[in-house]
């Protein structure tokens, strides 16, 4: 009976130790995962790419709830993996579907209203497409050679009275003395090199280091 009691006591002690280690490991993972998520989001905003792309980074840890484990896990992912991958590698983007150039809008291109996709889904309006710009101002582009093999696409327009944007150079506006002038709308390039603006390896290593340090601190505490 004394041996059985000692075995039971040993099992209880081991269970307590195992529970303590599991709590330390799980809470350390829950503590350090959000820090790494915030670091990855800061990379995006610091590079000037905005909070919308930054917030595509998501993360979590397991087990969830009140459960704990000696082998917890953390996971971080992006809802825009192709964009993140391009900025992580510094990819070169080329035209698709047989196009010779990419049309890169300037700040002069008007914003399009919300569009509806083929599936009936509402989409936020971005910069107008080249076709939309020609339709908006009821005139064709004037193309001029630019530097480095680029082509510049201009449209003859008049400045709006409130100095916000441009208007078509109609006869009525020109009678008012508002002369139509060429304004740069698009820069055409055969390819665009995206800068390497995101580092995935260093945050991952710092995550591992932070987890190890936090786990040790909890064990020692």
Tab-separated table of C-alpha atoms in Angstrom:
chain	number	residue	atom	x	y	z
A	1	UNK	CA	0.000	0.000	0.000
A	2	UNK	CA	2.901	2.367	0.759
A	3	UNK	CA	4.415	1.697	-2.705
A	4	UNK	CA	1.054	2.363	-4.371
A	5	UNK	CA	0.776	5.663	-2.508
A	6	UNK	CA	4.252	6.679	-3.615
A	7	UNK	CA	3.374	5.867	-7.233
A	8	UNK	CA	0.176	7.877	-6.996
A	9	UNK	CA	2.068	10.787	-5.446
A	10	UNK	CA	4.678	10.623	-8.202
A	11	UNK	CA	1.976	10.621	-10.856
A	12	UNK	CA	0.288	13.627	-9.260
A	13	UNK	CA	3.607	15.489	-9.134
A	14	UNK	CA	4.327	14.718	-12.774
A	15	UNK	CA	0.826	15.826	-13.727
A	16	UNK	CA	1.366	19.125	-11.915
A	17	UNK	CA	4.713	19.630	-13.656
A	18	UNK	CA	3.250	18.740	-17.025
A	19	UNK	CA	0.368	21.160	-16.466
A	20	UNK	CA	2.748	23.945	-15.456
A	21	UNK	CA	4.926	23.397	-18.537
A	22	UNK	CA	1.844	23.270	-20.773
A	23	UNK	CA	0.489	26.548	-19.378
A	24	UNK	CA	3.869	28.236	-19.710
A	25	UNK	CA	4.305	27.074	-23.292
A	26	UNK	CA	0.753	27.943	-24.354
A	27	UNK	CA	0.704	31.392	-22.751
A	28	UNK	CA	4.141	32.170	-24.196
A	29	UNK	CA	2.830	31.401	-27.673
A	30	UNK	CA	-0.291	33.493	-27.143
A	31	UNK	CA	1.883	36.365	-25.918
A	32	UNK	CA	4.426	36.410	-28.740
A	33	UNK	CA	2.235	35.682	-31.786
A	34	UNK	CA	0.451	39.086	-31.775
A	35	UNK	CA	3.819	40.857	-31.441
A	36	UNK	CA	5.068	39.260	-34.639
A	37	UNK	CA	1.775	39.981	-36.379
A	38	UNK	CA	2.134	43.661	-35.460
A	39	UNK	CA	5.722	43.687	-36.723
A	40	UNK	CA	4.695	42.330	-40.129
A	41	UNK	CA	1.912	44.900	-40.397
A	42	UNK	CA	4.331	47.706	-39.518
A	43	UNK	CA	6.602	46.617	-42.351
A	44	UNK	CA	3.781	47.252	-44.807
A	45	UNK	CA	2.789	50.656	-43.442
A	46	UNK	CA	6.410	51.791	-43.019
A	47	UNK	CA	6.959	50.956	-46.701
A	48	UNK	CA	4.084	53.291	-47.557
A	49	UNK	CA	1.711	50.587	-48.797
A	50	UNK	CA	-1.170	51.491	-46.500
A	51	UNK	CA	-3.146	49.861	-43.719
A	52	UNK	CA	-5.465	47.989	-46.072
A	53	UNK	CA	-2.663	45.704	-47.255
A	54	UNK	CA	-1.117	45.618	-43.777
A	55	UNK	CA	-4.359	44.320	-42.300
A	56	UNK	CA	-4.348	41.359	-44.667
A	57	UNK	CA	-1.871	39.847	-42.189
A	58	UNK	CA	-3.807	37.655	-39.761
A	59	UNK	CA	-2.691	35.339	-37.000
A	60	UNK	CA	-3.668	33.089	-34.148
A	61	UNK	CA	-2.428	30.358	-31.852
A	62	UNK	CA	-3.618	27.007	-30.610
A	63	UNK	CA	-4.907	25.368	-28.564
A	64	UNK	CA	-7.677	27.904	-28.055
A	65	UNK	CA	-9.889	28.656	-25.120
A	66	UNK	CA	-8.990	27.191	-21.729
A	67	UNK	CA	-6.986	24.313	-23.208
A	68	UNK	CA	-3.214	24.206	-22.922
A	69	UNK	CA	-0.518	22.068	-24.506
A	70	UNK	CA	3.179	21.347	-24.083
A	71	UNK	CA	3.379	21.696	-27.881
A	72	UNK	CA	1.397	24.824	-28.725
A	73	UNK	CA	1.487	26.398	-32.170
A	74	UNK	CA	1.211	29.837	-33.703
A	75	UNK	CA	0.311	30.683	-37.267
A	76	UNK	CA	0.373	33.908	-39.279
A	77	UNK	CA	-0.874	34.276	-42.845
A	78	UNK	CA	-1.868	36.949	-45.355
A	79	UNK	CA	-5.157	37.233	-47.203
A	80	UNK	CA	-3.141	38.729	-50.085
A	81	UNK	CA	-0.359	36.125	-50.422
A	82	UNK	CA	0.540	36.919	-54.038
A	83	UNK	CA	1.052	40.612	-53.300
A	84	UNK	CA	3.069	39.892	-50.162
A	85	UNK	CA	5.182	37.351	-52.028
A	86	UNK	CA	5.903	39.863	-54.787
A	87	UNK	CA	7.117	42.476	-52.309
A	88	UNK	CA	9.102	39.846	-50.393
A	89	UNK	CA	10.953	38.728	-53.543
A	90	UNK	CA	11.106	42.018	-55.429
A	91	UNK	CA	9.263	40.521	-58.400
A	92	UNK	CA	9.136	41.833	-61.956
A	93	UNK	CA	5.596	42.324	-63.257
A	94	UNK	CA	4.961	42.074	-66.987
A	95	UNK	CA	1.845	42.675	-69.097
A	96	UNK	CA	-0.550	39.762	-69.566
A	97	UNK	CA	-3.050	38.670	-72.206
A	98	UNK	CA	-0.799	39.738	-75.071
A	99	UNK	CA	-0.534	43.399	-74.028
A	100	UNK	CA	2.627	45.267	-74.990
A	101	UNK	CA	2.588	47.717	-72.080
A	102	UNK	CA	1.324	48.158	-68.567
A	103	UNK	CA	-0.713	51.321	-68.101
A	104	UNK	CA	0.315	52.928	-64.814
A	105	UNK	CA	-2.116	55.692	-63.750
A	106	UNK	CA	-0.823	59.044	-62.535
A	107	UNK	CA	-2.464	61.138	-59.828
A	108	UNK	CA	-4.340	62.984	-62.588
A	109	UNK	CA	-6.498	59.981	-63.470
A	110	UNK	CA	-10.024	60.412	-62.032
A	111	UNK	CA	-11.311	57.873	-59.558
A	112	UNK	CA	-13.894	55.448	-60.858
A	113	UNK	CA	-17.149	54.931	-59.074
A	114	UNK	CA	-17.891	51.581	-57.460
A	115	UNK	CA	-18.084	48.816	-60.012
A	116	UNK	CA	-20.025	45.558	-60.068
A	117	UNK	CA	-18.098	42.441	-61.017
A	118	UNK	CA	-19.425	39.725	-63.290
A	119	UNK	CA	-20.490	37.775	-60.243
A	120	UNK	CA	-22.605	40.675	-59.035
A	121	UNK	CA	-20.176	41.629	-56.270
A	122	UNK	CA	-19.681	45.319	-55.491
A	123	UNK	CA	-16.106	46.498	-55.965
A	124	UNK	CA	-14.469	49.678	-54.706
A	125	UNK	CA	-13.689	52.236	-57.364
A	126	UNK	CA	-10.013	52.769	-58.076
A	127	UNK	CA	-8.364	54.758	-60.831
A	128	UNK	CA	-10.245	54.786	-64.118
A	129	UNK	CA	-9.091	52.450	-66.855
A	130	UNK	CA	-7.616	53.958	-70.053
A	131	UNK	CA	-10.883	53.298	-71.887
A	132	UNK	CA	-12.870	54.990	-69.117
A	133	UNK	CA	-10.587	58.035	-69.249
A	134	UNK	CA	-11.093	58.433	-73.002
A	135	UNK	CA	-14.847	58.113	-72.563
A	136	UNK	CA	-14.855	60.534	-69.639
A	137	UNK	CA	-13.141	63.303	-71.607
A	138	UNK	CA	-14.540	62.311	-75.011
A	139	UNK	CA	-11.135	62.411	-76.701
A	140	UNK	CA	-8.253	60.104	-77.577
A	141	UNK	CA	-4.848	59.845	-75.953
A	142	UNK	CA	-1.830	61.619	-77.352
A	143	UNK	CA	1.264	59.445	-76.981
A	144	UNK	CA	4.766	60.789	-76.471
A	145	UNK	CA	8.051	58.966	-75.848
A	146	UNK	CA	9.326	59.038	-72.274
A	147	UNK	CA	12.556	58.081	-70.585
A	148	UNK	CA	13.845	54.547	-70.315
A	149	UNK	CA	11.606	53.131	-73.021
A	150	UNK	CA	8.383	54.400	-71.469
A	151	UNK	CA	5.478	55.926	-73.365
A	152	UNK	CA	3.480	58.831	-71.941
A	153	UNK	CA	-0.273	59.068	-72.542
A	154	UNK	CA	-1.730	62.604	-72.447
A	155	UNK	CA	-5.316	63.848	-72.713
A	156	UNK	CA	-6.359	67.405	-73.645
A	157	UNK	CA	-8.511	68.664	-70.753
A	158	UNK	CA	-9.341	71.848	-68.861
A	159	UNK	CA	-8.817	72.402	-65.160
A	160	UNK	CA	-11.983	72.305	-63.047
A	161	UNK	CA	-13.136	75.653	-61.620
A	162	UNK	CA	-12.590	74.413	-58.078
A	163	UNK	CA	-9.081	73.305	-59.134
A	164	UNK	CA	-9.941	69.730	-58.152
A	165	UNK	CA	-9.494	67.484	-61.132
A	166	UNK	CA	-10.171	68.072	-64.796
A	167	UNK	CA	-13.101	68.462	-67.165
A	168	UNK	CA	-13.602	67.765	-70.881
A	169	UNK	CA	-12.468	70.606	-73.136
A	170	UNK	CA	-15.912	71.347	-74.534
A	171	UNK	CA	-16.620	74.249	-76.874
A	172	UNK	CA	-18.584	75.999	-74.147
A	173	UNK	CA	-15.695	75.832	-71.682
A	174	UNK	CA	-13.211	77.037	-74.282
A	175	UNK	CA	-15.477	80.029	-75.048
A	176	UNK	CA	-15.110	80.914	-71.382
A	177	UNK	CA	-11.371	81.171	-71.956
A	178	UNK	CA	-10.592	77.833	-70.348
A	179	UNK	CA	-8.016	76.468	-72.740
A	180	UNK	CA	-7.590	72.713	-73.035
A	181	UNK	CA	-4.056	71.567	-72.298
A	182	UNK	CA	-2.427	68.122	-72.433
A	183	UNK	CA	-2.302	66.439	-69.021
A	184	UNK	CA	-0.338	63.257	-68.328
A	185	UNK	CA	-2.714	60.449	-67.405
A	186	UNK	CA	-0.758	57.193	-67.806
A	187	UNK	CA	2.828	56.017	-68.025
A	188	UNK	CA	3.211	52.922	-70.190
A	189	UNK	CA	5.950	50.463	-69.287
A	190	UNK	CA	6.865	47.080	-70.698
A	191	UNK	CA	7.529	45.816	-67.192
A	192	UNK	CA	7.584	47.094	-63.602
A	193	UNK	CA	10.112	46.023	-60.997
A	194	UNK	CA	8.580	45.860	-57.544
A	195	UNK	CA	11.039	46.709	-54.751
A	196	UNK	CA	11.783	44.165	-52.059
A	197	UNK	CA	9.892	45.841	-49.238
A	198	UNK	CA	8.904	42.937	-46.974
A	199	UNK	CA	11.243	40.733	-44.921
A	200	UNK	CA	9.659	37.505	-43.721
A	201	UNK	CA	12.703	35.661	-42.364
A	202	UNK	CA	13.825	38.116	-39.698
A	203	UNK	CA	10.397	38.517	-38.059
A	204	UNK	CA	10.070	34.716	-38.019
A	205	UNK	CA	13.437	34.383	-36.284
A	206	UNK	CA	12.581	37.112	-33.784
A	207	UNK	CA	9.280	35.315	-33.132
A	208	UNK	CA	11.173	32.133	-32.262
A	209	UNK	CA	13.573	34.062	-30.039
A	210	UNK	CA	10.786	35.910	-28.263
A	211	UNK	CA	8.878	32.691	-27.700
A	212	UNK	CA	11.934	30.944	-26.214
A	213	UNK	CA	12.635	33.899	-23.923
A	214	UNK	CA	9.008	34.197	-22.794
A	215	UNK	CA	8.722	30.453	-22.211
A	216	UNK	CA	11.888	30.449	-20.088
A	217	UNK	CA	10.703	33.464	-18.108
A	218	UNK	CA	7.437	31.747	-17.262
A	219	UNK	CA	9.192	28.535	-16.240
A	220	UNK	CA	11.563	30.441	-13.978
A	221	UNK	CA	8.790	32.594	-12.548
